[in-house]
PDB file of C-alpha atoms and ligand atoms in Angstrom:
ATOM      1  CA  MET A 128      -6.454 -11.562 -10.268  1.00 95.00           C
ATOM      2  CA  PHE A 129      -7.668 -10.297  -6.904  1.00 98.00           C
ATOM      3  CA  ASN A 130     -10.832 -11.639  -5.289  1.00 98.00           C
ATOM      4  CA  ASN A 131     -10.755  -9.842  -1.971  1.00 98.00           C
ATOM      5  CA  VAL A 132      -9.906  -6.487  -0.506  1.00 98.00           C
ATOM      6  CA  ILE A 133      -9.761  -5.374   3.132  1.00 98.00           C
ATOM      7  CA  VAL A 134     -10.182  -1.716   4.077  1.00 99.00           C
ATOM      8  CA  ARG A 135     -10.709   0.095   7.370  1.00 99.00           C
ATOM      9  CA  ARG A 136     -12.921   3.155   7.779  1.00 98.00           C
ATOM     10  CA  PRO A 137     -11.029   6.324   8.692  1.00 98.00           C
ATOM     11  CA  CYS A 138     -11.493   7.402  12.317  1.00 98.00           C
ATOM     12  CA  ARG A 139     -12.117  10.922  13.640  1.00 98.00           C
ATOM     13  CA  ALA A 140      -8.657  10.847  15.205  1.00 98.00           C
ATOM     14  CA  MET A 141      -7.192  10.748  11.688  1.00 98.00           C
ATOM     15  CA  VAL A 142      -6.717  14.502  11.978  1.00 98.00           C
ATOM     16  CA  GLU A 143      -3.867  13.624  14.371  1.00 97.00           C
ATOM     17  CA  GLY A 144      -2.296  11.145  11.939  1.00 98.00           C
ATOM     18  CA  ILE A 145       1.394  11.225  11.062  1.00 98.00           C
ATOM     19  CA  THR A 146       2.330  13.607   8.284  1.00 98.00           C
ATOM     20  CA  SER A 147       5.442  14.971   6.628  1.00 95.00           C
ATOM     21  CA  ASN A 148       3.290  17.564   4.859  1.00 94.00           C
ATOM     22  CA  PRO A 149       1.669  19.672   7.610  1.00 97.00           C
ATOM     23  CA  GLN A 150       1.513  22.601   5.179  1.00 97.00           C
ATOM     24  CA  LEU A 151      -1.332  20.763   3.386  1.00 97.00           C
ATOM     25  CA  GLY A 152      -3.489  21.236   6.497  1.00 98.00           C
ATOM     26  CA  LYS A 153      -5.459  18.719   8.556  1.00 98.00           C
ATOM     27  CA  PRO A 154      -7.745  16.284   6.774  1.00 98.00           C
ATOM     28  CA  ASP A 155     -11.463  17.072   6.731  1.00 98.00           C
ATOM     29  CA  TYR A 156     -12.987  13.953   8.325  1.00 98.00           C
ATOM     30  CA  GLU A 157     -16.395  14.132   6.623  1.00 98.00           C
ATOM     31  CA  LYS A 158     -14.739  14.601   3.259  1.00 98.00           C
ATOM     32  CA  ALA A 159     -12.369  11.709   3.971  1.00 98.00           C
ATOM     33  CA  LEU A 160     -15.367   9.449   4.652  1.00 98.00           C
ATOM     34  CA  LEU A 161     -16.935  10.393   1.324  1.00 98.00           C
ATOM     35  CA  GLN A 162     -13.646   9.758  -0.460  1.00 98.00           C
ATOM     36  CA  HIS A 163     -13.405   6.417   1.299  1.00 98.00           C
ATOM     37  CA  ASP A 164     -16.951   5.580   0.091  1.00 98.00           C
ATOM     38  CA  SER A 165     -15.828   6.305  -3.477  1.00 98.00           C
ATOM     39  CA  TYR A 166     -12.738   4.179  -3.002  1.00 98.00           C
ATOM     40  CA  ILE A 167     -14.853   1.212  -1.865  1.00 98.00           C
ATOM     41  CA  ALA A 168     -17.235   1.719  -4.786  1.00 98.00           C
ATOM     42  CA  ALA A 169     -14.303   1.783  -7.238  1.00 98.00           C
ATOM     43  CA  LEU A 170     -12.945  -1.465  -5.800  1.00 98.00           C
ATOM     44  CA  LYS A 171     -16.337  -3.146  -6.098  1.00 98.00           C
ATOM     45  CA  GLU A 172     -16.500  -2.044  -9.720  1.00 98.00           C
ATOM     46  CA  CYS A 173     -13.274  -4.019 -10.247  1.00 98.00           C
ATOM     47  CA  GLY A 174     -15.066  -7.202  -9.185  1.00 98.00           C
ATOM     48  CA  VAL A 175     -13.615  -7.784  -5.729  1.00 98.00           C
ATOM     49  CA  ALA A 176     -15.448  -8.502  -2.475  1.00 98.00           C
ATOM     50  CA  VAL A 177     -14.661  -5.706  -0.013  1.00 98.00           C
ATOM     51  CA  THR A 178     -14.383  -6.385   3.728  1.00 98.00           C
ATOM     52  CA  VAL A 179     -14.885  -3.081   5.545  1.00 98.00           C
ATOM     53  CA  LEU A 180     -13.421  -3.005   9.058  1.00 98.00           C
ATOM     54  CA  PRO A 181     -14.789  -0.470  11.552  1.00 98.00           C
ATOM     55  CA  ALA A 182     -12.948   2.751  12.405  1.00 98.00           C
ATOM     56  CA  ASP A 183     -10.514   2.413  15.301  1.00 98.00           C
ATOM     57  CA  GLU A 184     -10.124   5.667  17.212  1.00 98.00           C
ATOM     58  CA  ARG A 185      -7.052   4.420  19.089  1.00 98.00           C
ATOM     59  CA  TYR A 186      -4.980   4.518  15.917  1.00 98.00           C
ATOM     60  CA  PRO A 187      -5.190   7.748  13.906  1.00 98.00           C
ATOM     61  CA  ASP A 188      -3.507   6.157  10.852  1.00 98.00           C
ATOM     62  CA  SER A 189      -5.411   2.858  10.973  1.00 98.00           C
ATOM     63  CA  CYS A 190      -7.272   3.421   7.692  1.00 98.00           C
ATOM     64  CA  PHE A 191      -3.915   2.736   5.996  1.00 98.00           C
ATOM     65  CA  VAL A 192      -4.360  -1.042   6.315  1.00 98.00           C
ATOM     66  CA  GLU A 193      -1.626  -1.811   3.833  1.00 98.00           C
ATOM     67  CA  ASP A 194       1.046  -1.240   6.479  1.00 98.00           C
ATOM     68  CA  PRO A 195       0.256  -3.777   9.254  1.00 98.00           C
ATOM     69  CA  ALA A 196       0.009  -6.800   6.902  1.00 98.00           C
ATOM     70  CA  VAL A 197       1.307  -8.124   3.590  1.00 98.00           C
ATOM     71  CA  ILE A 198      -0.752 -10.697   1.741  1.00 98.00           C
ATOM     72  CA  THR A 199       0.821 -13.020  -0.815  1.00 98.00           C
ATOM     73  CA  ARG A 200      -0.539 -15.879  -2.912  1.00 96.00           C
ATOM     74  CA  LYS A 201       0.793 -18.363  -0.351  1.00 97.00           C
ATOM     75  CA  CYS A 202       0.659 -16.680   3.046  1.00 98.00           C
ATOM     76  CA  ALA A 203      -0.217 -13.565   5.030  1.00 98.00           C
ATOM     77  CA  ILE A 204       2.515 -11.762   6.944  1.00 98.00           C
ATOM     78  CA  ILE A 205       1.617  -9.635   9.939  1.00 98.00           C
ATOM     79  CA  THR A 206       4.217  -6.880   9.975  1.00 98.00           C
ATOM     80  CA  ASN A 207       5.750  -4.974  12.864  1.00 98.00           C
ATOM     81  CA  PRO A 208       5.147  -1.320  11.953  1.00 98.00           C
ATOM     82  CA  GLY A 209       8.155   0.899  12.627  1.00 98.00           C
ATOM     83  CA  ALA A 210       6.043   3.924  13.566  1.00 98.00           C
ATOM     84  CA  ALA A 211       5.418   3.645  17.337  1.00 98.00           C
ATOM     85  CA  SER A 212       1.914   5.143  17.171  1.00 98.00           C
ATOM     86  CA  ARG A 213       0.988   2.546  14.536  1.00 98.00           C
ATOM     87  CA  ASN A 214       2.594  -0.583  15.935  1.00 98.00           C
ATOM     88  CA  GLY A 215      -0.575  -1.805  17.702  1.00 98.00           C
ATOM     89  CA  GLU A 216      -2.424  -1.864  14.376  1.00 98.00           C
ATOM     90  CA  LYS A 217      -0.860  -5.264  13.725  1.00 98.00           C
ATOM     91  CA  ASP A 218      -2.992  -6.841  16.477  1.00 98.00           C
ATOM     92  CA  GLU A 219      -6.145  -5.250  15.101  1.00 98.00           C
ATOM     93  CA  ILE A 220      -5.680  -6.486  11.534  1.00 98.00           C
ATOM     94  CA  LEU A 221      -5.077 -10.088  12.647  1.00 98.00           C
ATOM     95  CA  PRO A 222      -8.728 -11.131  13.175  1.00 98.00           C
ATOM     96  CA  ALA A 223      -9.554  -9.958   9.636  1.00 98.00           C
ATOM     97  CA  ILE A 224      -6.632 -11.950   8.227  1.00 98.00           C
ATOM     98  CA  ARG A 225      -7.768 -15.049  10.159  1.00 98.00           C
ATOM     99  CA  LYS A 226     -11.054 -14.984   8.240  1.00 98.00           C
ATOM    100  CA  PHE A 227      -9.105 -15.792   5.064  1.00 98.00           C
ATOM    101  CA  PHE A 228      -5.992 -17.691   6.225  1.00 98.00           C
ATOM    102  CA  THR A 229      -5.343 -20.663   8.487  1.00 98.00           C
ATOM    103  CA  GLU A 230      -2.811 -20.374  11.317  1.00 98.00           C
ATOM    104  CA  ASP A 231      -0.079 -22.151   9.328  1.00 97.00           C
ATOM    105  CA  GLN A 232      -0.511 -19.605   6.543  1.00 98.00           C
ATOM    106  CA  ILE A 233       0.003 -16.623   8.875  1.00 98.00           C
ATOM    107  CA  GLU A 234       3.550 -15.418   9.593  1.00 98.00           C
ATOM    108  CA  TYR A 235       4.859 -12.623  11.791  1.00 98.00           C
ATOM    109  CA  ILE A 236       7.699 -10.096  11.642  1.00 98.00           C
ATOM    110  CA  LYS A 237       9.173  -9.934  15.143  1.00 98.00           C
ATOM    111  CA  SER A 238      11.132  -7.243  17.029  1.00 98.00           C
ATOM    112  CA  PRO A 239      13.810  -6.025  16.623  1.00 98.00           C
ATOM    113  CA  GLY A 240      12.700  -6.447  13.015  1.00 98.00           C
ATOM    114  CA  THR A 241      10.315  -3.773  11.756  1.00 98.00           C
ATOM    115  CA  LEU A 242       8.487  -3.680   8.451  1.00 98.00           C
ATOM    116  CA  GLU A 243       5.517  -1.813   6.966  1.00 98.00           C
ATOM    117  CA  GLY A 244       3.514  -3.080   4.003  1.00 98.00           C
ATOM    118  CA  GLY A 245       3.895   0.225   2.164  1.00 98.00           C
ATOM    119  CA  ASP A 246       7.510  -0.802   1.671  1.00 98.00           C
ATOM    120  CA  VAL A 247       6.577  -4.007  -0.123  1.00 98.00           C
ATOM    121  CA  MET A 248       5.866  -4.174  -3.844  1.00 98.00           C
ATOM    122  CA  MET A 249       4.650  -7.444  -5.345  1.00 98.00           C
ATOM    123  CA  VAL A 250       5.727  -8.371  -8.873  1.00 98.00           C
ATOM    124  CA  GLY A 251       4.349 -11.850  -9.460  1.00 96.00           C
ATOM    125  CA  ASP A 252       6.057 -14.109  -6.926  1.00 97.00           C
ATOM    126  CA  HIS A 253       8.868 -11.641  -6.232  1.00 98.00           C
ATOM    127  CA  PHE A 254       8.641  -8.945  -3.608  1.00 98.00           C
ATOM    128  CA  TYR A 255      10.722  -5.764  -3.577  1.00 98.00           C
ATOM    129  CA  VAL A 256      11.183  -4.400  -0.073  1.00 98.00           C
ATOM    130  CA  GLY A 257      12.227  -0.841   0.669  1.00 97.00           C
ATOM    131  CA  ARG A 258      14.637  -0.247   3.526  1.00 97.00           C
ATOM    132  CA  SER A 259      13.203   2.892   5.072  1.00 96.00           C
ATOM    133  CA  VAL A 260      12.754   4.730   8.341  1.00 95.00           C
ATOM    134  CA  ARG A 261       9.919   2.255   9.057  1.00 97.00           C
ATOM    135  CA  THR A 262      11.402  -0.989   7.684  1.00 98.00           C
ATOM    136  CA  ASN A 263      14.791  -2.116   8.964  1.00 97.00           C
ATOM    137  CA  GLU A 264      17.424  -4.609   7.889  1.00 98.00           C
ATOM    138  CA  GLU A 265      16.288  -7.289  10.348  1.00 98.00           C
ATOM    139  CA  GLY A 266      12.651  -6.884   9.268  1.00 98.00           C
ATOM    140  CA  ILE A 267      13.688  -7.396   5.655  1.00 98.00           C
ATOM    141  CA  ARG A 268      15.800 -10.424   6.577  1.00 98.00           C
ATOM    142  CA  GLN A 269      12.840 -12.062   8.348  1.00 98.00           C
ATOM    143  CA  PHE A 270      10.472 -11.117   5.536  1.00 98.00           C
ATOM    144  CA  ILE A 271      12.653 -12.655   2.815  1.00 98.00           C
ATOM    145  CA  ALA A 272      13.126 -15.818   4.918  1.00 98.00           C
ATOM    146  CA  ILE A 273       9.330 -16.141   5.239  1.00 98.00           C
ATOM    147  CA  LEU A 274       8.880 -15.643   1.490  1.00 98.00           C
ATOM    148  CA  GLU A 275      11.484 -18.296   0.709  1.00 98.00           C
ATOM    149  CA  LYS A 276       9.851 -20.751   3.104  1.00 98.00           C
ATOM    150  CA  HIS A 277       6.693 -20.401   1.008  1.00 98.00           C
ATOM    151  CA  GLY A 278       8.435 -20.690  -2.363  1.00 98.00           C
ATOM    152  CA  LEU A 279       8.455 -16.950  -3.062  1.00 98.00           C
ATOM    153  CA  SER A 280      11.378 -14.511  -3.252  1.00 98.00           C
ATOM    154  CA  GLY A 281      12.292 -11.015  -2.129  1.00 98.00           C
ATOM    155  CA  SER A 282      15.009  -8.405  -2.515  1.00 98.00           C
ATOM    156  CA  GLU A 283      15.921  -5.158  -0.801  1.00 98.00           C
ATOM    157  CA  VAL A 284      15.678  -1.712  -2.366  1.00 97.00           C
ATOM    158  CA  THR A 285      17.328   1.218  -0.622  1.00 91.00           C
ATOM    159  CA  LEU A 286      15.289   4.390  -0.303  1.00 93.00           C
ATOM    160  CA  GLU A 287      16.646   7.881   0.018  1.00 90.00           C
ATOM    161  CA  GLU A 288      13.769  10.288  -0.421  1.00 89.00           C
ATOM    162  CA  VAL A 289      10.377   8.690   0.072  1.00 90.00           C
ATOM    163  CA  LEU A 290       8.447   7.489   3.139  1.00 92.00           C
ATOM    164  CA  HIS A 291       7.596   4.064   1.739  1.00 95.00           C
ATOM    165  CA  LEU A 292       8.748   2.177  -1.367  1.00 96.00           C
ATOM    166  CA  LYS A 293       5.312   2.436  -2.962  1.00 96.00           C
ATOM    167  CA  THR A 294       5.231   6.186  -2.414  1.00 95.00           C
ATOM    168  CA  GLY A 295       7.370   6.358  -5.549  1.00 96.00           C
ATOM    169  CA  VAL A 296       7.032   3.136  -7.522  1.00 97.00           C
ATOM    170  CA  ASN A 297       4.071   0.892  -8.317  1.00 98.00           C
ATOM    171  CA  TYR A 298       3.679  -2.178 -10.491  1.00 98.00           C
ATOM    172  CA  LEU A 299       0.642  -2.304 -12.779  1.00 98.00           C
ATOM    173  CA  GLU A 300       1.121  -5.900 -13.972  1.00 97.00           C
ATOM    174  CA  ASN A 301       1.910  -6.763 -17.632  1.00 96.00           C
ATOM    175  CA  GLY A 302       5.470  -5.514 -17.109  1.00 98.00           C
ATOM    176  CA  ASN A 303       4.309  -1.927 -16.567  1.00 98.00           C
ATOM    177  CA  MET A 304       5.673   0.106 -13.683  1.00 98.00           C
ATOM    178  CA  LEU A 305       5.000   3.700 -12.649  1.00 98.00           C
ATOM    179  CA  VAL A 306       8.212   5.315 -11.413  1.00 98.00           C
ATOM    180  CA  SER A 307       8.967   8.724  -9.958  1.00 97.00           C
ATOM    181  CA  GLY A 308      11.941  10.540  -8.458  1.00 96.00           C
ATOM    182  CA  GLU A 309      14.678   8.270  -7.120  1.00 95.00           C
ATOM    183  CA  PHE A 310      13.138   5.193  -8.791  1.00 97.00           C
ATOM    184  CA  VAL A 311      13.436   6.394 -12.367  1.00 96.00           C
ATOM    185  CA  HIS A 312      17.012   5.178 -12.690  1.00 95.00           C
ATOM    186  CA  LYS A 313      17.213   2.325 -10.193  1.00 96.00           C
ATOM    187  CA  PRO A 314      18.956  -0.590 -11.941  1.00 95.00           C
ATOM    188  CA  GLU A 315      16.711  -3.213 -10.306  1.00 95.00           C
ATOM    189  CA  PHE A 316      13.726  -1.829 -12.199  1.00 97.00           C
ATOM    190  CA  ALA A 317      15.450  -1.459 -15.579  1.00 97.00           C
ATOM    191  CA  GLN A 318      13.860  -4.701 -16.839  1.00 97.00           C
ATOM    192  CA  TYR A 319      10.329  -3.271 -16.611  1.00 98.00           C
ATOM    193  CA  ASN A 320       8.428  -0.944 -18.920  1.00 98.00           C
ATOM    194  CA  ARG A 321       8.917   2.108 -16.723  1.00 98.00           C
ATOM    195  CA  VAL A 322       6.523   4.998 -17.105  1.00 97.00           C
ATOM    196  CA  GLU A 323       8.116   8.106 -15.653  1.00 98.00           C
ATOM    197  CA  ILE A 324       5.816  10.303 -13.609  1.00 97.00           C
ATOM    198  CA  PRO A 325       6.591  14.042 -13.723  1.00 96.00           C
ATOM    199  CA  GLU A 326       7.786  15.606 -10.473  1.00 95.00           C
ATOM    200  CA  GLU A 327       4.665  17.769 -10.029  1.00 97.00           C
ATOM    201  CA  GLU A 328       2.434  14.681 -10.160  1.00 98.00           C
ATOM    202  CA  ALA A 329       4.708  12.414  -8.090  1.00 97.00           C
ATOM    203  CA  TYR A 330       1.960  11.738  -5.528  1.00 97.00           C
ATOM    204  CA  ALA A 331       0.004   9.884  -8.230  1.00 98.00           C
ATOM    205  CA  ALA A 332       2.778   7.345  -8.854  1.00 97.00           C
ATOM    206  CA  ASN A 333       0.793   5.466  -6.216  1.00 97.00           C
ATOM    207  CA  CYS A 334      -1.939   3.934  -8.386  1.00 98.00           C
ATOM    208  CA  ILE A 335      -3.356   0.438  -7.931  1.00 98.00           C
ATOM    209  CA  TRP A 336      -4.023  -2.297 -10.461  1.00 98.00           C
ATOM    210  CA  VAL A 337      -7.161  -4.270  -9.637  1.00 98.00           C
ATOM    211  CA  ASN A 338      -8.103  -6.869 -12.244  1.00 98.00           C
ATOM    212  CA  ASP A 339      -7.081  -4.872 -15.327  1.00 94.00           C
ATOM    213  CA  THR A 340      -8.556  -1.661 -14.053  1.00 98.00           C
ATOM    214  CA  VAL A 341      -6.173   0.898 -12.599  1.00 98.00           C
ATOM    215  CA  ILE A 342      -7.466   3.206  -9.887  1.00 98.00           C
ATOM    216  CA  VAL A 343      -5.742   6.584 -10.248  1.00 98.00           C
ATOM    217  CA  PRO A 344      -5.925   9.552  -7.849  1.00 98.00           C
ATOM    218  CA  GLU A 345      -8.125  12.315  -9.244  1.00 98.00           C
ATOM    219  CA  GLY A 346      -6.443  15.530 -10.331  1.00 98.00           C
ATOM    220  CA  TYR A 347      -3.257  14.208 -11.943  1.00 98.00           C
ATOM    221  CA  PRO A 348      -3.867  14.485 -15.699  1.00 98.00           C
ATOM    222  CA  ALA A 349      -0.408  13.371 -16.864  1.00 98.00           C
ATOM    223  CA  VAL A 350      -0.627  10.162 -14.819  1.00 98.00           C
ATOM    224  CA  GLU A 351      -4.203   9.502 -15.932  1.00 98.00           C
ATOM    225  CA  LYS A 352      -3.182   9.923 -19.575  1.00 98.00           C
ATOM    226  CA  ALA A 353      -0.129   7.692 -19.175  1.00 98.00           C
ATOM    227  CA  VAL A 354      -2.139   4.909 -17.539  1.00 98.00           C
ATOM    228  CA  ARG A 355      -4.889   5.116 -20.169  1.00 98.00           C
ATOM    229  CA  SER A 356      -2.307   4.925 -22.946  1.00 98.00           C
ATOM    230  CA  LEU A 357      -1.074   1.635 -21.471  1.00 98.00           C
ATOM    231  CA  GLY A 358      -4.544   0.306 -22.304  1.00 97.00           C
ATOM    232  CA  TYR A 359      -6.068   0.001 -18.853  1.00 98.00           C
ATOM    233  CA  LYS A 360      -9.560   0.956 -17.856  1.00 98.00           C
ATOM    234  CA  VAL A 361      -9.170   3.856 -15.398  1.00 98.00           C
ATOM    235  CA  ILE A 362     -11.280   4.802 -12.390  1.00 98.00           C
ATOM    236  CA  LEU A 363     -10.466   8.124 -10.721  1.00 98.00           C
ATOM    237  CA  VAL A 364     -10.832   8.524  -6.972  1.00 98.00           C
ATOM    238  CA  ASP A 365     -10.181  11.763  -5.093  1.00 98.00           C
ATOM    239  CA  THR A 366      -7.779  11.114  -2.205  1.00 98.00           C
ATOM    240  CA  SER A 367      -6.985  14.707  -1.206  1.00 98.00           C
ATOM    241  CA  GLU A 368      -7.703  14.147   2.510  1.00 98.00           C
ATOM    242  CA  PHE A 369      -5.488  11.048   2.721  1.00 98.00           C
ATOM    243  CA  ARG A 370      -2.710  12.835   0.881  1.00 98.00           C
ATOM    244  CA  LYS A 371      -2.546  15.259   3.816  1.00 98.00           C
ATOM    245  CA  LEU A 372      -1.328  12.244   5.858  1.00 98.00           C
ATOM    246  CA  ASP A 373       1.098  10.994   3.184  1.00 97.00           C
ATOM    247  CA  GLY A 374      -1.429   8.303   2.267  1.00 97.00           C
ATOM    248  CA  GLY A 375      -2.052   7.131  -1.275  1.00 96.00           C
ATOM    249  CA  LEU A 376      -4.404   4.672  -2.938  1.00 98.00           C
ATOM    250  CA  SER A 377      -2.391   1.550  -2.194  1.00 98.00           C
ATOM    251  CA  CYS A 378      -2.100   2.352   1.527  1.00 98.00           C
ATOM    252  CA  LEU A 379      -5.882   2.219   1.907  1.00 98.00           C
ATOM    253  CA  SER A 380      -6.333  -1.485   1.123  1.00 98.00           C
ATOM    254  CA  LEU A 381      -5.025  -5.029   1.243  1.00 98.00           C
ATOM    255  CA  ARG A 382      -5.689  -6.703  -2.099  1.00 98.00           C
ATOM    256  CA  PHE A 383      -5.496 -10.463  -2.578  1.00 98.00           C
TER     257      PHE A 383
HETATM  258  C1  LIG B 301       2.002   7.121   8.110  1.00 67.74           C
HETATM  259  O1  LIG B 301       2.844   8.025   8.151  1.00 67.74           O
HETATM  260  O2  LIG B 301       2.225   5.987   8.516  1.00 67.74           O
HETATM  261  C2  LIG B 301       0.640   7.441   7.536  1.00 67.74           C
HETATM  262  N1  LIG B 301       0.318   8.790   7.825  1.00 67.74           N
HETATM  263  C3  LIG B 301       0.615   7.202   6.047  1.00 67.74           C
HETATM  264  C4  LIG B 301       0.821   5.777   5.674  1.00 67.74           C
HETATM  265  C5  LIG B 301       0.868   5.586   4.213  1.00 67.74           C
HETATM  266  N2  LIG B 301       0.936   4.214   3.909  1.00 67.74           N
HETATM  267  C6  LIG B 301       1.586   3.703   2.878  1.00 67.74           C
HETATM  268  O3  LIG B 301       2.294   4.409   2.153  1.00 67.74           O
HETATM  269  N3  LIG B 301       1.481   2.398   2.712  1.00 67.74           N
END
């Protein structure tokens, strides 16, 4: 059960955000704001209180708040984003985290360790961590040590194709996991009820479970159908402008 969500409004500079898909074009800022409004409304419908942080023009990718922090049941971990243009976002998320956690509940990933929250997938008290271009071995080592200190556990997953772990795999609670591409056959996920997402809808493997509702990106009928058939209530949110920056639904919030 989640009670709180933190989001950050997209900034105008988002058009200069990092992307591996420049062929999709630059995001339309006004449209992104409207999509962000719908995202906040969908979250509220799931019964969570939404903290909306102001846009920060210094960081084009700062609406993707999932990356500079990871929030667990026991502690909050300020990460050390591996993307240079995003690293400073960790200092900007901290005041928001301090509103919910005391100093002894806040931990930090330190250089040379790097880690981004998009590489972390929570399954109960276990956390899968993707080793990616953004998250390195030392970052994972520190992260798992922090988890263990708080009575939680973590394990590494190697990534070959995707930007972040959750680009291709997402846990929907109740044993259900959406998997695409390289994650379909990973042995570490064999124990879950894996729902395979077709290649042409791979972007929508990034759905989020919020209190028995699953928010699904709009325009991916196979994923929508699969999630509905698992018995969840579904809310669709169009994320086309965030997709242009490799951003999905999970990247846009911290849920706890
Ligand atoms: C980036 O490349 O960092 C952003 N353009 C997208 C971040 C997406 N975040 C995520 O998957 N958690």
